[in-house]
PDB file of C-alpha atoms in Angstrom:
ATOM      1  CA  LYS A   1      16.862  -4.874  -1.392  1.00  0.00           C
ATOM      2  CA  GLN A   2      14.150  -5.218   1.241  1.00  0.00           C
ATOM      3  CA  GLU A   3      11.933  -8.278   0.946  1.00  0.00           C
ATOM      4  CA  VAL A   4       8.806  -8.900   3.001  1.00  0.00           C
ATOM      5  CA  THR A   5       7.325 -12.361   3.482  1.00  0.00           C
ATOM      6  CA  GLN A   6       3.982 -13.195   5.030  1.00  0.00           C
ATOM      7  CA  ILE A   7       2.987 -16.558   6.399  1.00  0.00           C
ATOM      8  CA  PRO A   8       0.539 -18.206   5.991  1.00  0.00           C
ATOM      9  CA  ALA A   9      -0.664 -17.170   2.537  1.00  0.00           C
ATOM     10  CA  ALA A  10      -4.209 -18.144   3.489  1.00  0.00           C
ATOM     11  CA  LEU A  11      -5.966 -19.025   6.712  1.00  0.00           C
ATOM     12  CA  SER A  12      -9.461 -20.310   7.436  1.00  0.00           C
ATOM     13  CA  VAL A  13     -10.758 -20.362  11.003  1.00  0.00           C
ATOM     14  CA  PRO A  14     -14.109 -20.657  12.779  1.00  0.00           C
ATOM     15  CA  GLU A  15     -15.556 -17.596  14.440  1.00  0.00           C
ATOM     16  CA  GLY A  16     -14.224 -16.880  17.919  1.00  0.00           C
ATOM     17  CA  GLU A  17     -10.713 -18.215  17.440  1.00  0.00           C
ATOM     18  CA  ASN A  18      -7.639 -16.203  18.292  1.00  0.00           C
ATOM     19  CA  LEU A  19      -5.129 -16.125  15.465  1.00  0.00           C
ATOM     20  CA  VAL A  20      -1.662 -14.914  14.556  1.00  0.00           C
ATOM     21  CA  LEU A  21      -0.419 -13.627  11.230  1.00  0.00           C
ATOM     22  CA  ASN A  22       3.304 -13.512  10.601  1.00  0.00           C
ATOM     23  CA  CYS A  23       5.487 -11.064   8.696  1.00  0.00           C
ATOM     24  CA  SER A  24       9.251 -11.165   8.195  1.00  0.00           C
ATOM     25  CA  PHE A  25      11.583  -8.712   6.504  1.00  0.00           C
ATOM     26  CA  THR A  26      15.165  -9.106   5.345  1.00  0.00           C
ATOM     27  CA  ASP A  27      16.633  -5.686   6.207  1.00  0.00           C
ATOM     28  CA  SER A  28      16.214  -4.730   9.861  1.00  0.00           C
ATOM     29  CA  ALA A  29      17.013  -1.051   9.167  1.00  0.00           C
ATOM     30  CA  ILE A  30      13.375  -0.017   8.985  1.00  0.00           C
ATOM     31  CA  TYR A  31      11.703   3.250   9.916  1.00  0.00           C
ATOM     32  CA  ASN A  32       8.328   1.740  10.711  1.00  0.00           C
ATOM     33  CA  LEU A  33       6.081  -1.220   9.969  1.00  0.00           C
ATOM     34  CA  GLN A  34       2.390  -1.135   9.137  1.00  0.00           C
ATOM     35  CA  TRP A  35      -0.378  -3.666   8.950  1.00  0.00           C
ATOM     36  CA  PHE A  36      -3.137  -3.030   6.422  1.00  0.00           C
ATOM     37  CA  ARG A  37      -6.449  -4.648   5.675  1.00  0.00           C
ATOM     38  CA  GLN A  38      -7.723  -5.021   2.120  1.00  0.00           C
ATOM     39  CA  ASP A  39     -11.222  -6.143   1.211  1.00  0.00           C
ATOM     40  CA  PRO A  40     -11.660  -7.783  -2.216  1.00  0.00           C
ATOM     41  CA  GLY A  41     -11.103  -5.301  -5.035  1.00  0.00           C
ATOM     42  CA  LYS A  42     -10.754  -2.418  -2.623  1.00  0.00           C
ATOM     43  CA  GLY A  43      -8.038  -0.083  -1.388  1.00  0.00           C
ATOM     44  CA  LEU A  44      -5.989  -0.437   1.781  1.00  0.00           C
ATOM     45  CA  THR A  45      -7.033   0.464   5.303  1.00  0.00           C
ATOM     46  CA  SER A  46      -4.265   1.048   7.825  1.00  0.00           C
ATOM     47  CA  LEU A  47      -4.771  -1.019  10.973  1.00  0.00           C
ATOM     48  CA  LEU A  48      -1.666  -0.470  13.053  1.00  0.00           C
ATOM     49  CA  LEU A  49       1.640   1.328  12.660  1.00  0.00           C
ATOM     50  CA  ILE A  50       4.687   0.494  14.761  1.00  0.00           C
ATOM     51  CA  GLN A  51       7.672   2.818  14.822  1.00  0.00           C
ATOM     52  CA  SER A  52      11.076   1.134  14.781  1.00  0.00           C
ATOM     53  CA  SER A  53      11.627   2.145  18.418  1.00  0.00           C
ATOM     54  CA  GLN A  54       8.394   0.512  19.562  1.00  0.00           C
ATOM     55  CA  ARG A  55       7.705  -3.119  20.436  1.00  0.00           C
ATOM     56  CA  GLU A  56       3.957  -3.279  19.953  1.00  0.00           C
ATOM     57  CA  GLN A  57       0.744  -1.433  19.193  1.00  0.00           C
ATOM     58  CA  THR A  58      -2.824  -2.297  20.092  1.00  0.00           C
ATOM     59  CA  SER A  59      -6.169  -1.297  18.649  1.00  0.00           C
ATOM     60  CA  GLY A  60      -9.264  -3.039  19.940  1.00  0.00           C
ATOM     61  CA  ARG A  61      -8.972  -6.761  19.227  1.00  0.00           C
ATOM     62  CA  LEU A  62      -5.776  -6.256  17.241  1.00  0.00           C
ATOM     63  CA  ASN A  63      -2.252  -6.335  18.613  1.00  0.00           C
ATOM     64  CA  ALA A  64       0.882  -6.018  16.506  1.00  0.00           C
ATOM     65  CA  SER A  65       4.373  -6.715  17.767  1.00  0.00           C
ATOM     66  CA  LEU A  66       7.721  -5.874  16.253  1.00  0.00           C
ATOM     67  CA  ASP A  67      11.097  -7.538  16.771  1.00  0.00           C
ATOM     68  CA  LYS A  68      13.296  -5.399  14.579  1.00  0.00           C
ATOM     69  CA  SER A  69      16.521  -7.241  15.309  1.00  0.00           C
ATOM     70  CA  SER A  70      15.107 -10.546  14.102  1.00  0.00           C
ATOM     71  CA  GLY A  71      13.142  -8.946  11.269  1.00  0.00           C
ATOM     72  CA  ARG A  72       9.747 -10.149  12.419  1.00  0.00           C
ATOM     73  CA  SER A  73       6.292  -8.831  13.214  1.00  0.00           C
ATOM     74  CA  THR A  74       3.106 -10.573  14.233  1.00  0.00           C
ATOM     75  CA  LEU A  75      -0.500  -9.444  14.059  1.00  0.00           C
ATOM     76  CA  TYR A  76      -2.677 -11.027  16.729  1.00  0.00           C
ATOM     77  CA  ILE A  77      -6.437 -10.981  16.228  1.00  0.00           C
ATOM     78  CA  ALA A  78      -8.490 -11.904  19.274  1.00  0.00           C
ATOM     79  CA  ALA A  79     -11.935 -13.471  19.127  1.00  0.00           C
ATOM     80  CA  SER A  80     -12.143 -13.429  15.345  1.00  0.00           C
ATOM     81  CA  GLN A  81     -15.409 -12.479  13.628  1.00  0.00           C
ATOM     82  CA  PRO A  82     -16.731 -13.075  10.089  1.00  0.00           C
ATOM     83  CA  GLY A  83     -16.273  -9.348   9.462  1.00  0.00           C
ATOM     84  CA  ASP A  84     -12.531  -9.841   9.912  1.00  0.00           C
ATOM     85  CA  SER A  85     -12.432 -11.791   6.641  1.00  0.00           C
ATOM     86  CA  ALA A  86     -10.071  -9.913   4.335  1.00  0.00           C
ATOM     87  CA  THR A  87      -6.488  -9.889   3.135  1.00  0.00           C
ATOM     88  CA  TYR A  88      -3.977  -8.577   5.654  1.00  0.00           C
ATOM     89  CA  LEU A  89      -0.855  -6.909   4.303  1.00  0.00           C
ATOM     90  CA  CYS A  90       2.359  -6.098   6.121  1.00  0.00           C
ATOM     91  CA  ALA A  91       4.543  -3.244   4.843  1.00  0.00           C
ATOM     92  CA  VAL A  92       7.826  -1.711   5.949  1.00  0.00           C
ATOM     93  CA  SER A  93       9.306   1.715   5.353  1.00  0.00           C
ATOM     94  CA  GLY A  94      13.067   2.083   5.107  1.00  0.00           C
ATOM     95  CA  SER A  95      13.217   5.712   6.118  1.00  0.00           C
ATOM     96  CA  GLY A  96      10.936   8.605   6.880  1.00  0.00           C
ATOM     97  CA  TYR A  97      10.869   9.640   3.249  1.00  0.00           C
ATOM     98  CA  SER A  98      10.923   6.241   1.707  1.00  0.00           C
ATOM     99  CA  THR A  99       8.025   4.300   0.418  1.00  0.00           C
ATOM    100  CA  LEU A 100       6.427   1.080   1.527  1.00  0.00           C
ATOM    101  CA  THR A 101       7.583  -2.426   0.674  1.00  0.00           C
ATOM    102  CA  PHE A 102       4.713  -4.869   0.965  1.00  0.00           C
ATOM    103  CA  GLY A 103       4.377  -8.575   1.504  1.00  0.00           C
ATOM    104  CA  LYS A 104       1.952 -10.587  -0.597  1.00  0.00           C
ATOM    105  CA  GLY A 105      -0.561 -10.742   2.201  1.00  0.00           C
ATOM    106  CA  THR A 106      -2.462 -13.339   4.201  1.00  0.00           C
ATOM    107  CA  MET A 107      -5.998 -14.060   3.035  1.00  0.00           C
ATOM    108  CA  LEU A 108      -8.160 -14.665   6.108  1.00  0.00           C
ATOM    109  CA  LEU A 109     -11.562 -16.312   6.096  1.00  0.00           C
ATOM    110  CA  VAL A 110     -13.539 -16.449   9.334  1.00  0.00           C
ATOM    111  CA  SER A 111     -16.570 -18.678   9.079  1.00  0.00           C
ATOM    112  CA  PRO A 112     -19.673 -18.303  11.297  1.00  0.00           C
TER     113      PRO A 112
ATOM    114  CA  ASP B   1     -13.100  15.605   5.130  1.00  0.00           C
ATOM    115  CA  ALA B   2     -12.674  13.741   1.865  1.00  0.00           C
ATOM    116  CA  GLY B   3     -10.074  11.039   1.842  1.00  0.00           C
ATOM    117  CA  VAL B   4      -7.969  10.043  -1.135  1.00  0.00           C
ATOM    118  CA  THR B   5     -10.055   9.821  -4.291  1.00  0.00           C
ATOM    119  CA  GLN B   6      -9.173   8.146  -7.566  1.00  0.00           C
ATOM    120  CA  SER B   7     -10.748   8.118 -10.991  1.00  0.00           C
ATOM    121  CA  PRO B   8     -11.885   6.239 -12.882  1.00  0.00           C
ATOM    122  CA  THR B   9     -12.800   3.225 -10.766  1.00  0.00           C
ATOM    123  CA  HIS B  10     -12.510   0.795 -13.659  1.00  0.00           C
ATOM    124  CA  LEU B  11     -10.942   1.007 -17.093  1.00  0.00           C
ATOM    125  CA  ILE B  12     -10.614  -1.344 -20.049  1.00  0.00           C
ATOM    126  CA  LYS B  13      -7.956  -0.714 -22.684  1.00  0.00           C
ATOM    127  CA  THR B  14      -6.326  -2.673 -25.494  1.00  0.00           C
ATOM    128  CA  ARG B  15      -2.651  -3.425 -25.946  1.00  0.00           C
ATOM    129  CA  GLY B  16      -0.635  -0.505 -27.254  1.00  0.00           C
ATOM    130  CA  GLN B  17      -3.036   2.138 -26.008  1.00  0.00           C
ATOM    131  CA  GLN B  18      -2.257   4.834 -23.470  1.00  0.00           C
ATOM    132  CA  VAL B  19      -4.054   5.445 -20.178  1.00  0.00           C
ATOM    133  CA  THR B  20      -4.228   8.249 -17.607  1.00  0.00           C
ATOM    134  CA  LEU B  21      -5.283   7.642 -14.016  1.00  0.00           C
ATOM    135  CA  ARG B  22      -6.052  10.432 -11.582  1.00  0.00           C
ATOM    136  CA  CYS B  23      -5.674  10.922  -7.845  1.00  0.00           C
ATOM    137  CA  SER B  24      -6.720  13.638  -5.421  1.00  0.00           C
ATOM    138  CA  PRO B  25      -4.903  13.475  -2.097  1.00  0.00           C
ATOM    139  CA  LYS B  26      -6.445  13.754   1.316  1.00  0.00           C
ATOM    140  CA  SER B  27      -6.993  17.358   2.374  1.00  0.00           C
ATOM    141  CA  GLY B  28      -3.787  18.809   3.811  1.00  0.00           C
ATOM    142  CA  HIS B  29      -1.494  16.256   2.190  1.00  0.00           C
ATOM    143  CA  ASP B  30       1.224  17.261  -0.243  1.00  0.00           C
ATOM    144  CA  THR B  31       2.898  13.988  -1.244  1.00  0.00           C
ATOM    145  CA  VAL B  32       1.419  11.404  -3.578  1.00  0.00           C
ATOM    146  CA  SER B  33       2.712   7.885  -4.186  1.00  0.00           C
ATOM    147  CA  TRP B  34       1.499   5.399  -6.783  1.00  0.00           C
ATOM    148  CA  TYR B  35       1.473   1.626  -6.416  1.00  0.00           C
ATOM    149  CA  GLN B  36       0.623  -1.236  -8.767  1.00  0.00           C
ATOM    150  CA  GLN B  37      -1.052  -4.312  -7.328  1.00  0.00           C
ATOM    151  CA  ALA B  38      -1.308  -7.350  -9.563  1.00  0.00           C
ATOM    152  CA  LEU B  39      -3.843 -10.024  -8.686  1.00  0.00           C
ATOM    153  CA  GLY B  40      -2.723 -12.026  -5.660  1.00  0.00           C
ATOM    154  CA  GLN B  41       0.307  -9.833  -5.041  1.00  0.00           C
ATOM    155  CA  GLY B  42       1.176  -7.039  -2.657  1.00  0.00           C
ATOM    156  CA  PRO B  43       1.320  -3.479  -3.970  1.00  0.00           C
ATOM    157  CA  GLN B  44       4.562  -2.452  -5.663  1.00  0.00           C
ATOM    158  CA  PHE B  45       5.842   1.107  -5.552  1.00  0.00           C
ATOM    159  CA  ILE B  46       5.876   2.961  -8.867  1.00  0.00           C
ATOM    160  CA  PHE B  47       6.895   6.519  -7.963  1.00  0.00           C
ATOM    161  CA  GLN B  48       6.344   9.371  -5.538  1.00  0.00           C
ATOM    162  CA  TYR B  49       5.658  13.047  -6.223  1.00  0.00           C
ATOM    163  CA  TYR B  50       6.305  16.027  -4.005  1.00  0.00           C
ATOM    164  CA  GLU B  51       6.397  19.703  -4.995  1.00  0.00           C
ATOM    165  CA  GLU B  52       5.448  18.694  -8.546  1.00  0.00           C
ATOM    166  CA  GLU B  53       8.592  16.633  -8.985  1.00  0.00           C
ATOM    167  CA  GLU B  54       9.208  12.894  -9.060  1.00  0.00           C
ATOM    168  CA  ARG B  55      11.198  12.229  -5.894  1.00  0.00           C
ATOM    169  CA  GLN B  56      11.552   8.465  -5.884  1.00  0.00           C
ATOM    170  CA  ARG B  57      10.937   5.755  -8.412  1.00  0.00           C
ATOM    171  CA  GLY B  58      10.520   2.034  -8.181  1.00  0.00           C
ATOM    172  CA  ASN B  59      11.555  -0.584 -10.710  1.00  0.00           C
ATOM    173  CA  PHE B  60       9.138   0.370 -13.474  1.00  0.00           C
ATOM    174  CA  PRO B  61       9.930   1.190 -17.114  1.00  0.00           C
ATOM    175  CA  ASP B  62       9.751   4.656 -18.615  1.00  0.00           C
ATOM    176  CA  ARG B  63       6.358   3.785 -20.065  1.00  0.00           C
ATOM    177  CA  PHE B  64       5.108   4.740 -16.615  1.00  0.00           C
ATOM    178  CA  SER B  65       5.173   8.479 -16.042  1.00  0.00           C
ATOM    179  CA  GLY B  66       3.421  10.893 -13.782  1.00  0.00           C
ATOM    180  CA  HIS B  67       2.652  14.426 -12.923  1.00  0.00           C
ATOM    181  CA  GLN B  68       1.702  16.422  -9.865  1.00  0.00           C
ATOM    182  CA  PHE B  69      -0.269  19.639 -10.104  1.00  0.00           C
ATOM    183  CA  PRO B  70      -0.048  22.750  -7.922  1.00  0.00           C
ATOM    184  CA  ASN B  71      -3.139  21.600  -6.001  1.00  0.00           C
ATOM    185  CA  TYR B  72      -1.212  18.377  -5.132  1.00  0.00           C
ATOM    186  CA  SER B  73      -3.404  16.132  -7.266  1.00  0.00           C
ATOM    187  CA  SER B  74      -1.560  13.678  -9.457  1.00  0.00           C
ATOM    188  CA  GLU B  75      -1.805  11.687 -12.653  1.00  0.00           C
ATOM    189  CA  LEU B  76      -0.279   8.370 -13.620  1.00  0.00           C
ATOM    190  CA  ASN B  77       0.244   7.792 -17.334  1.00  0.00           C
ATOM    191  CA  VAL B  78       1.059   4.456 -18.896  1.00  0.00           C
ATOM    192  CA  ASN B  79       2.029   4.290 -22.577  1.00  0.00           C
ATOM    193  CA  ALA B  80       2.111   1.320 -24.930  1.00  0.00           C
ATOM    194  CA  LEU B  81      -0.004  -0.825 -22.619  1.00  0.00           C
ATOM    195  CA  LEU B  82       0.896  -4.481 -22.197  1.00  0.00           C
ATOM    196  CA  LEU B  83      -1.305  -7.309 -20.975  1.00  0.00           C
ATOM    197  CA  GLY B  84       0.876  -7.417 -17.859  1.00  0.00           C
ATOM    198  CA  ASP B  85      -0.126  -3.874 -16.947  1.00  0.00           C
ATOM    199  CA  SER B  86      -3.529  -5.195 -15.882  1.00  0.00           C
ATOM    200  CA  ALA B  87      -3.700  -4.473 -12.177  1.00  0.00           C
ATOM    201  CA  LEU B  88      -5.212  -2.372  -9.409  1.00  0.00           C
ATOM    202  CA  TYR B  89      -3.459   0.996  -9.308  1.00  0.00           C
ATOM    203  CA  LEU B  90      -3.411   2.549  -5.867  1.00  0.00           C
ATOM    204  CA  CYS B  91      -2.683   6.124  -4.929  1.00  0.00           C
ATOM    205  CA  ALA B  92      -1.505   7.051  -1.443  1.00  0.00           C
ATOM    206  CA  SER B  93      -1.123  10.495   0.049  1.00  0.00           C
ATOM    207  CA  SER B  94       0.799  11.812   3.016  1.00  0.00           C
ATOM    208  CA  LEU B  95       2.209  14.995   4.463  1.00  0.00           C
ATOM    209  CA  ARG B  96       5.946  15.608   4.245  1.00  0.00           C
ATOM    210  CA  LEU B  97       7.337  17.040   7.458  1.00  0.00           C
ATOM    211  CA  ALA B  98      10.842  18.233   8.265  1.00  0.00           C
ATOM    212  CA  GLY B  99      11.692  14.920   9.882  1.00  0.00           C
ATOM    213  CA  GLY B 100      10.009  12.699   7.321  1.00  0.00           C
ATOM    214  CA  LEU B 101       6.668  11.592   6.064  1.00  0.00           C
ATOM    215  CA  LYS B 102       3.658  11.799   8.255  1.00  0.00           C
ATOM    216  CA  GLU B 103       3.248   8.498   9.986  1.00  0.00           C
ATOM    217  CA  THR B 104       0.470   6.992   7.922  1.00  0.00           C
ATOM    218  CA  GLN B 105      -0.045   7.002   4.206  1.00  0.00           C
ATOM    219  CA  TYR B 106      -3.703   7.094   3.278  1.00  0.00           C
ATOM    220  CA  PHE B 107      -4.707   4.942   0.341  1.00  0.00           C
ATOM    221  CA  GLY B 108      -7.429   5.549  -2.199  1.00  0.00           C
ATOM    222  CA  PRO B 109      -9.853   2.865  -3.421  1.00  0.00           C
ATOM    223  CA  GLY B 110      -7.785   2.245  -6.539  1.00  0.00           C
ATOM    224  CA  THR B 111      -8.398   2.079 -10.273  1.00  0.00           C
ATOM    225  CA  ARG B 112      -8.834  -1.372 -11.754  1.00  0.00           C
ATOM    226  CA  LEU B 113      -7.175  -1.476 -15.202  1.00  0.00           C
ATOM    227  CA  LEU B 114      -7.790  -4.344 -17.584  1.00  0.00           C
ATOM    228  CA  VAL B 115      -5.682  -4.549 -20.735  1.00  0.00           C
ATOM    229  CA  LEU B 116      -7.041  -6.800 -23.479  1.00  0.00           C
TER     230      LEU B 116
END
């Protein structure tokens, strides 16, 4: 059974800092990995998707890497802003038809 | 282009009651998945519907059932509600291709269910 762990559970940083969120998964036979953002009480917004054959994806200030063999992914946020404050969720898909297995998320607070 | 919509946004029920939640997928999508997210937890997969049939199911009791209509919209029904069913229920839609799901599942805003 796939298990996804995210570290740290919560993170508080001052504006402008670069930061790294970590995600690990127990079964390396994944189809893809996604990072989502969730604002309080809201749905999920997909940030980045990495196929199992890829090593990283970038979107603006966000960069996600994937090391499938070691079961790890990192989300790097450059020059953090207060608007980045949210919960970040990592999820893996075991096959093209399978569903997502989520971690519990990292709650990020960026203070001005 | 409307994204995934869910109704209602909030719902309060008492133990033992039954509830129906609704989801309309993103235009062009044919597959709907339902997730339950308890407070402070990541979403957990309930089941997935495609071509009006339940295709996959997570570790949820039979009290949780669903339906998909010919227009691809879907309902989630929960019978005999328990306090522990209080959660945010998320619907996600995607397009099933020959080689697998479309890359990204699009999530709706969720329905917040409170069971008293």
